Amino acid sequence: MVPAPSCPYTWDYWMSTPSDYVELTCLMPNSIYLAVTVSWDSTLQDVKEELWDLAGKQPLFGMLHEMSGYVFQFINSLAVPEEVDDENKRVRDIRPVFGVLMIIERSIEGPGEQLLNTHISHLIGKGLNEFDRLRSSEVNDFRMRMRYLAEESLLKRAQSTRLERLKYHCPPRLADNPTVPLTLTSHLNNNCFILVTKVANTEVNS
């Protein structure tokens, strides 16, 4: 039986700084658990390397594959399982509930879909699984309309020209008045602009 997590049960644990280190309970894919004490600022890559060093001294190590084939999963503040692909994140950034981390195999089908669903859940403050359990015709109709609207916008943007795409990403801000504002003319040198460019740490005026 896995022991109770040593990470405090207080709801604001990750918002306070009681110590510089935290003990994590990690559930390995070879059916064992490992308790590691790491710094709050440790990245998930550091945690994974330490886990593999400890797992090499434990039974069933031969059942593990390469570290790159696994990702971390934890329960977030919305009580929803969340996968983390970016291992440069720190432990204090993900804030796992009770300090429990699960190491699972990396998904091949849609690696970015889980991350997108996580961002949407944090944005609306509710897990997407709660919407899936709804049986409201109004909610389903709204979601269908928004999906059609997004697909129509995506199709229209895909058929646009390069100039239209450029204007979409970098919309021009043109003045309605044909005359040059006084605030701009005061900075001109003989009615000319001065362009300053830097190449290889050298400054050239043209």
PDB file of C-alpha atoms in Angstrom:
ATOM      1  CA  MET A   1       0.000   0.000   0.000  1.00  0.00           C
ATOM      2  CA  VAL A   2       1.295   3.434  -0.919  1.00  0.00           C
ATOM      3  CA  PRO A   3       1.841   5.551   2.213  1.00  0.00           C
ATOM      4  CA  ALA A   4       0.080   8.850   2.680  1.00  0.00           C
ATOM      5  CA  PRO A   5       1.832  11.726   0.902  1.00  0.00           C
ATOM      6  CA  SER A   6       4.113  13.695   3.176  1.00  0.00           C
ATOM      7  CA  CYS A   7       3.270  16.918   1.347  1.00  0.00           C
ATOM      8  CA  PRO A   8       1.031  18.971   3.693  1.00  0.00           C
ATOM      9  CA  TYR A   9      -2.694  18.870   3.098  1.00  0.00           C
ATOM     10  CA  THR A  10      -3.227  22.620   3.424  1.00  0.00           C
ATOM     11  CA  TRP A  11      -4.866  24.198   0.382  1.00  0.00           C
ATOM     12  CA  ASP A  12      -2.385  27.079   0.251  1.00  0.00           C
ATOM     13  CA  TYR A  13       0.741  24.948   0.594  1.00  0.00           C
ATOM     14  CA  TRP A  14       2.131  25.908  -2.819  1.00  0.00           C
ATOM     15  CA  MET A  15       1.438  29.592  -2.180  1.00  0.00           C
ATOM     16  CA  SER A  16       3.531  29.686   0.978  1.00  0.00           C
ATOM     17  CA  THR A  17       7.208  28.910   1.478  1.00  0.00           C
ATOM     18  CA  PRO A  18       7.560  26.774   4.617  1.00  0.00           C
ATOM     19  CA  SER A  19      10.851  25.278   3.408  1.00  0.00           C
ATOM     20  CA  ASP A  20      13.112  25.118   0.388  1.00  0.00           C
ATOM     21  CA  TYR A  21      12.391  21.446  -0.266  1.00  0.00           C
ATOM     22  CA  VAL A  22       9.305  19.308  -0.770  1.00  0.00           C
ATOM     23  CA  GLU A  23       8.872  15.547  -0.679  1.00  0.00           C
ATOM     24  CA  LEU A  24       7.110  14.118  -3.721  1.00  0.00           C
ATOM     25  CA  THR A  25       5.406  10.742  -3.963  1.00  0.00           C
ATOM     26  CA  CYS A  26       6.030   9.390  -7.460  1.00  0.00           C
ATOM     27  CA  LEU A  27       4.092   6.440  -8.883  1.00  0.00           C
ATOM     28  CA  MET A  28       6.292   4.665 -11.400  1.00  0.00           C
ATOM     29  CA  PRO A  29       4.984   2.777 -14.464  1.00  0.00           C
ATOM     30  CA  ASN A  30       6.578  -0.469 -13.232  1.00  0.00           C
ATOM     31  CA  SER A  31       4.142  -0.603 -10.264  1.00  0.00           C
ATOM     32  CA  ILE A  32       6.430   0.805  -7.574  1.00  0.00           C
ATOM     33  CA  TYR A  33       6.426   4.147  -5.815  1.00  0.00           C
ATOM     34  CA  LEU A  34       9.381   6.332  -4.975  1.00  0.00           C
ATOM     35  CA  ALA A  35       9.575   9.211  -2.525  1.00  0.00           C
ATOM     36  CA  VAL A  36      12.018  11.940  -3.517  1.00  0.00           C
ATOM     37  CA  THR A  37      12.913  15.189  -1.785  1.00  0.00           C
ATOM     38  CA  VAL A  38      13.594  17.964  -4.257  1.00  0.00           C
ATOM     39  CA  SER A  39      13.856  21.712  -4.282  1.00  0.00           C
ATOM     40  CA  TRP A  40      10.834  23.821  -5.107  1.00  0.00           C
ATOM     41  CA  ASP A  41      12.756  25.205  -8.075  1.00  0.00           C
ATOM     42  CA  SER A  42      13.733  21.793  -9.462  1.00  0.00           C
ATOM     43  CA  THR A  43      12.590  21.161 -13.011  1.00  0.00           C
ATOM     44  CA  LEU A  44      10.655  18.067 -13.984  1.00  0.00           C
ATOM     45  CA  GLN A  45      13.682  16.937 -15.967  1.00  0.00           C
ATOM     46  CA  ASP A  46      15.742  16.990 -12.762  1.00  0.00           C
ATOM     47  CA  VAL A  47      13.037  15.041 -10.941  1.00  0.00           C
ATOM     48  CA  LYS A  48      12.877  12.437 -13.703  1.00  0.00           C
ATOM     49  CA  GLU A  49      16.651  11.933 -13.721  1.00  0.00           C
ATOM     50  CA  GLU A  50      16.679  11.451  -9.957  1.00  0.00           C
ATOM     51  CA  LEU A  51      13.780   9.009 -10.200  1.00  0.00           C
ATOM     52  CA  TRP A  52      15.593   6.894 -12.772  1.00  0.00           C
ATOM     53  CA  ASP A  53      18.713   6.847 -10.606  1.00  0.00           C
ATOM     54  CA  LEU A  54      16.658   5.615  -7.648  1.00  0.00           C
ATOM     55  CA  ALA A  55      14.656   3.178  -9.770  1.00  0.00           C
ATOM     56  CA  GLY A  56      17.891   1.553 -10.932  1.00  0.00           C
ATOM     57  CA  LYS A  57      18.429   0.340  -7.358  1.00  0.00           C
ATOM     58  CA  GLN A  58      14.891  -1.043  -7.018  1.00  0.00           C
ATOM     59  CA  PRO A  59      13.205  -4.211  -8.334  1.00  0.00           C
ATOM     60  CA  LEU A  60      11.487  -4.290 -11.737  1.00  0.00           C
ATOM     61  CA  PHE A  61      13.825  -1.672 -13.185  1.00  0.00           C
ATOM     62  CA  GLY A  62      14.089  -3.757 -16.346  1.00  0.00           C
ATOM     63  CA  MET A  63      10.432  -3.034 -17.114  1.00  0.00           C
ATOM     64  CA  LEU A  64      11.158   0.668 -17.638  1.00  0.00           C
ATOM     65  CA  HIS A  65      11.932   2.128 -21.057  1.00  0.00           C
ATOM     66  CA  GLU A  66      13.918   5.248 -21.881  1.00  0.00           C
ATOM     67  CA  MET A  67      13.075   8.353 -19.862  1.00  0.00           C
ATOM     68  CA  SER A  68      11.998  10.235 -22.982  1.00  0.00           C
ATOM     69  CA  GLY A  69       9.120   7.795 -23.461  1.00  0.00           C
ATOM     70  CA  TYR A  70       7.353   8.961 -20.288  1.00  0.00           C
ATOM     71  CA  VAL A  71       5.649  12.135 -19.119  1.00  0.00           C
ATOM     72  CA  PHE A  72       4.413  13.352 -15.756  1.00  0.00           C
ATOM     73  CA  GLN A  73       0.758  13.363 -14.793  1.00  0.00           C
ATOM     74  CA  PHE A  74      -0.747  14.936 -11.688  1.00  0.00           C
ATOM     75  CA  ILE A  75      -4.010  16.239 -10.264  1.00  0.00           C
ATOM     76  CA  ASN A  76      -4.252  20.005 -10.673  1.00  0.00           C
ATOM     77  CA  SER A  77      -6.157  22.551  -8.601  1.00  0.00           C
ATOM     78  CA  LEU A  78      -9.325  21.855 -10.629  1.00  0.00           C
ATOM     79  CA  ALA A  79      -9.234  18.175  -9.565  1.00  0.00           C
ATOM     80  CA  VAL A  80      -8.514  17.174 -13.180  1.00  0.00           C
ATOM     81  CA  PRO A  81      -5.648  14.892 -14.306  1.00  0.00           C
ATOM     82  CA  GLU A  82      -3.107  16.931 -16.256  1.00  0.00           C
ATOM     83  CA  GLU A  83      -0.142  15.809 -18.340  1.00  0.00           C
ATOM     84  CA  VAL A  84       3.027  17.874 -18.640  1.00  0.00           C
ATOM     85  CA  ASP A  85       5.074  17.706 -21.833  1.00  0.00           C
ATOM     86  CA  ASP A  86       7.342  20.631 -20.984  1.00  0.00           C
ATOM     87  CA  GLU A  87       9.878  19.222 -18.534  1.00  0.00           C
ATOM     88  CA  ASN A  88      11.527  22.618 -18.112  1.00  0.00           C
ATOM     89  CA  LYS A  89       8.702  23.601 -15.775  1.00  0.00           C
ATOM     90  CA  ARG A  90       9.487  23.742 -12.086  1.00  0.00           C
ATOM     91  CA  VAL A  91       7.720  21.777  -9.383  1.00  0.00           C
ATOM     92  CA  ARG A  92       6.290  24.962  -7.916  1.00  0.00           C
ATOM     93  CA  ASP A  93       4.870  25.866 -11.344  1.00  0.00           C
ATOM     94  CA  ILE A  94       2.671  22.787 -11.715  1.00  0.00           C
ATOM     95  CA  ARG A  95       1.677  22.539  -8.004  1.00  0.00           C
ATOM     96  CA  PRO A  96       0.645  18.865  -7.838  1.00  0.00           C
ATOM     97  CA  VAL A  97      -2.070  18.137  -5.287  1.00  0.00           C
ATOM     98  CA  PHE A  98      -0.557  16.458  -2.203  1.00  0.00           C
ATOM     99  CA  GLY A  99       2.766  16.302  -4.055  1.00  0.00           C
ATOM    100  CA  VAL A 100       1.791  13.138  -5.958  1.00  0.00           C
ATOM    101  CA  LEU A 101       3.239  12.605  -9.441  1.00  0.00           C
ATOM    102  CA  MET A 102       2.450   9.742 -11.786  1.00  0.00           C
ATOM    103  CA  ILE A 103       4.807   8.759 -14.583  1.00  0.00           C
ATOM    104  CA  ILE A 104       2.921   7.472 -17.632  1.00  0.00           C
ATOM    105  CA  GLU A 105       3.829   6.593 -21.198  1.00  0.00           C
ATOM    106  CA  ARG A 106       3.910   9.478 -23.636  1.00  0.00           C
ATOM    107  CA  SER A 107       0.872   9.720 -25.901  1.00  0.00           C
ATOM    108  CA  ILE A 108       1.630   9.396 -29.613  1.00  0.00           C
ATOM    109  CA  GLU A 109      -1.799  10.091 -31.139  1.00  0.00           C
ATOM    110  CA  GLY A 110      -2.342  13.687 -30.031  1.00  0.00           C
ATOM    111  CA  PRO A 111       0.480  15.057 -27.854  1.00  0.00           C
ATOM    112  CA  GLY A 112      -0.795  18.646 -28.042  1.00  0.00           C
ATOM    113  CA  GLU A 113      -4.480  17.931 -27.493  1.00  0.00           C
ATOM    114  CA  GLN A 114      -4.096  17.259 -23.776  1.00  0.00           C
ATOM    115  CA  LEU A 115      -2.152  20.491 -23.328  1.00  0.00           C
ATOM    116  CA  LEU A 116      -4.821  22.457 -25.207  1.00  0.00           C
ATOM    117  CA  ASN A 117      -7.594  20.951 -23.070  1.00  0.00           C
ATOM    118  CA  THR A 118      -5.645  21.874 -19.947  1.00  0.00           C
ATOM    119  CA  HIS A 119      -5.303  25.498 -21.048  1.00  0.00           C
ATOM    120  CA  ILE A 120      -9.025  25.664 -21.819  1.00  0.00           C
ATOM    121  CA  SER A 121      -9.893  24.178 -18.416  1.00  0.00           C
ATOM    122  CA  HIS A 122      -7.762  26.758 -16.599  1.00  0.00           C
ATOM    123  CA  LEU A 123      -9.238  29.539 -18.727  1.00  0.00           C
ATOM    124  CA  ILE A 124     -12.871  28.719 -17.947  1.00  0.00           C
ATOM    125  CA  GLY A 125     -12.162  27.529 -14.397  1.00  0.00           C
ATOM    126  CA  LYS A 126     -13.820  24.158 -14.942  1.00  0.00           C
ATOM    127  CA  GLY A 127     -12.705  20.808 -16.287  1.00  0.00           C
ATOM    128  CA  LEU A 128     -13.853  19.818 -19.767  1.00  0.00           C
ATOM    129  CA  ASN A 129     -15.035  16.474 -18.425  1.00  0.00           C
ATOM    130  CA  GLU A 130     -17.760  18.340 -16.540  1.00  0.00           C
ATOM    131  CA  PHE A 131     -19.089  19.708 -19.826  1.00  0.00           C
ATOM    132  CA  ASP A 132     -19.007  16.248 -21.364  1.00  0.00           C
ATOM    133  CA  ARG A 133     -21.286  14.995 -18.590  1.00  0.00           C
ATOM    134  CA  LEU A 134     -23.844  17.723 -19.230  1.00  0.00           C
ATOM    135  CA  ARG A 135     -27.065  16.708 -20.943  1.00  0.00           C
ATOM    136  CA  SER A 136     -28.229  20.217 -21.768  1.00  0.00           C
ATOM    137  CA  SER A 137     -29.434  20.800 -25.326  1.00  0.00           C
ATOM    138  CA  GLU A 138     -28.619  24.522 -25.040  1.00  0.00           C
ATOM    139  CA  VAL A 139     -24.992  23.845 -24.118  1.00  0.00           C
ATOM    140  CA  ASN A 140     -24.594  21.279 -26.890  1.00  0.00           C
ATOM    141  CA  ASP A 141     -26.171  23.650 -29.425  1.00  0.00           C
ATOM    142  CA  PHE A 142     -23.855  26.480 -28.372  1.00  0.00           C
ATOM    143  CA  ARG A 143     -20.774  24.280 -28.611  1.00  0.00           C
ATOM    144  CA  MET A 144     -21.822  23.097 -32.079  1.00  0.00           C
ATOM    145  CA  ARG A 145     -22.382  26.662 -33.291  1.00  0.00           C
ATOM    146  CA  MET A 146     -19.007  27.788 -31.959  1.00  0.00           C
ATOM    147  CA  ARG A 147     -17.324  24.833 -33.627  1.00  0.00           C
ATOM    148  CA  TYR A 148     -18.902  25.661 -36.985  1.00  0.00           C
ATOM    149  CA  LEU A 149     -17.861  29.300 -36.557  1.00  0.00           C
ATOM    150  CA  ALA A 150     -14.256  28.318 -35.798  1.00  0.00           C
ATOM    151  CA  GLU A 151     -14.110  25.910 -38.745  1.00  0.00           C
ATOM    152  CA  GLU A 152     -15.539  28.553 -41.077  1.00  0.00           C
ATOM    153  CA  SER A 153     -12.983  31.110 -39.904  1.00  0.00           C
ATOM    154  CA  LEU A 154     -10.160  28.581 -40.286  1.00  0.00           C
ATOM    155  CA  LEU A 155     -11.252  27.664 -43.819  1.00  0.00           C
ATOM    156  CA  LYS A 156     -11.543  31.319 -44.821  1.00  0.00           C
ATOM    157  CA  ARG A 157      -8.080  32.075 -43.472  1.00  0.00           C
ATOM    158  CA  ALA A 158      -6.579  29.079 -45.279  1.00  0.00           C
ATOM    159  CA  GLN A 159      -7.919  30.400 -48.613  1.00  0.00           C
ATOM    160  CA  SER A 160      -6.552  33.913 -48.090  1.00  0.00           C
ATOM    161  CA  THR A 161      -3.592  35.297 -50.016  1.00  0.00           C
ATOM    162  CA  ARG A 162      -0.161  35.932 -48.547  1.00  0.00           C
ATOM    163  CA  LEU A 163      -0.847  39.646 -48.327  1.00  0.00           C
ATOM    164  CA  GLU A 164      -4.092  39.030 -46.447  1.00  0.00           C
ATOM    165  CA  ARG A 165      -2.302  36.679 -44.039  1.00  0.00           C
ATOM    166  CA  LEU A 166       0.375  39.303 -43.478  1.00  0.00           C
ATOM    167  CA  LYS A 167      -2.265  41.942 -42.733  1.00  0.00           C
ATOM    168  CA  TYR A 168      -3.949  39.533 -40.321  1.00  0.00           C
ATOM    169  CA  HIS A 169      -0.774  38.813 -38.336  1.00  0.00           C
ATOM    170  CA  CYS A 170       0.540  42.391 -38.594  1.00  0.00           C
ATOM    171  CA  PRO A 171      -2.470  44.664 -39.088  1.00  0.00           C
ATOM    172  CA  PRO A 172      -1.415  48.058 -40.484  1.00  0.00           C
ATOM    173  CA  ARG A 173      -2.297  51.116 -38.432  1.00  0.00           C
ATOM    174  CA  LEU A 174      -2.763  53.940 -40.920  1.00  0.00           C
ATOM    175  CA  ALA A 175      -3.637  57.507 -39.972  1.00  0.00           C
ATOM    176  CA  ASP A 176      -6.814  59.032 -41.388  1.00  0.00           C
ATOM    177  CA  ASN A 177      -5.179  62.457 -41.778  1.00  0.00           C
ATOM    178  CA  PRO A 178      -2.968  62.768 -44.912  1.00  0.00           C
ATOM    179  CA  THR A 179      -0.705  65.355 -43.242  1.00  0.00           C
ATOM    180  CA  VAL A 180       2.239  64.339 -41.091  1.00  0.00           C
ATOM    181  CA  PRO A 181       1.629  65.018 -37.372  1.00  0.00           C
ATOM    182  CA  LEU A 182       3.747  67.681 -35.719  1.00  0.00           C
ATOM    183  CA  THR A 183       4.992  65.199 -33.143  1.00  0.00           C
ATOM    184  CA  LEU A 184       6.596  63.249 -35.993  1.00  0.00           C
ATOM    185  CA  THR A 185       7.956  66.144 -38.043  1.00  0.00           C
ATOM    186  CA  SER A 186       9.798  67.462 -35.005  1.00  0.00           C
ATOM    187  CA  HIS A 187      11.906  64.287 -35.024  1.00  0.00           C
ATOM    188  CA  LEU A 188      12.767  64.405 -38.737  1.00  0.00           C
ATOM    189  CA  ASN A 189      16.189  65.446 -39.986  1.00  0.00           C
ATOM    190  CA  ASN A 190      15.752  67.536 -43.158  1.00  0.00           C
ATOM    191  CA  ASN A 191      12.399  65.814 -43.705  1.00  0.00           C
ATOM    192  CA  CYS A 192      14.140  62.437 -43.747  1.00  0.00           C
ATOM    193  CA  PHE A 193      14.056  59.411 -41.505  1.00  0.00           C
ATOM    194  CA  ILE A 194      17.250  58.057 -39.986  1.00  0.00           C
ATOM    195  CA  LEU A 195      17.405  54.279 -39.989  1.00  0.00           C
ATOM    196  CA  VAL A 196      19.778  52.670 -37.495  1.00  0.00           C
ATOM    197  CA  THR A 197      20.706  49.030 -38.083  1.00  0.00           C
ATOM    198  CA  LYS A 198      23.018  46.747 -36.156  1.00  0.00           C
ATOM    199  CA  VAL A 199      24.950  43.920 -37.767  1.00  0.00           C
ATOM    200  CA  ALA A 200      27.351  41.712 -35.809  1.00  0.00           C
ATOM    201  CA  ASN A 201      27.525  44.111 -32.856  1.00  0.00           C
ATOM    202  CA  THR A 202      28.416  47.034 -35.126  1.00  0.00           C
ATOM    203  CA  GLU A 203      26.250  50.122 -35.504  1.00  0.00           C
ATOM    204  CA  VAL A 204      25.757  51.515 -39.008  1.00  0.00           C
ATOM    205  CA  ASN A 205      23.714  54.614 -39.825  1.00  0.00           C
ATOM    206  CA  SER A 206      22.026  54.791 -43.202  1.00  0.00           C
TER     207      SER A 206
END
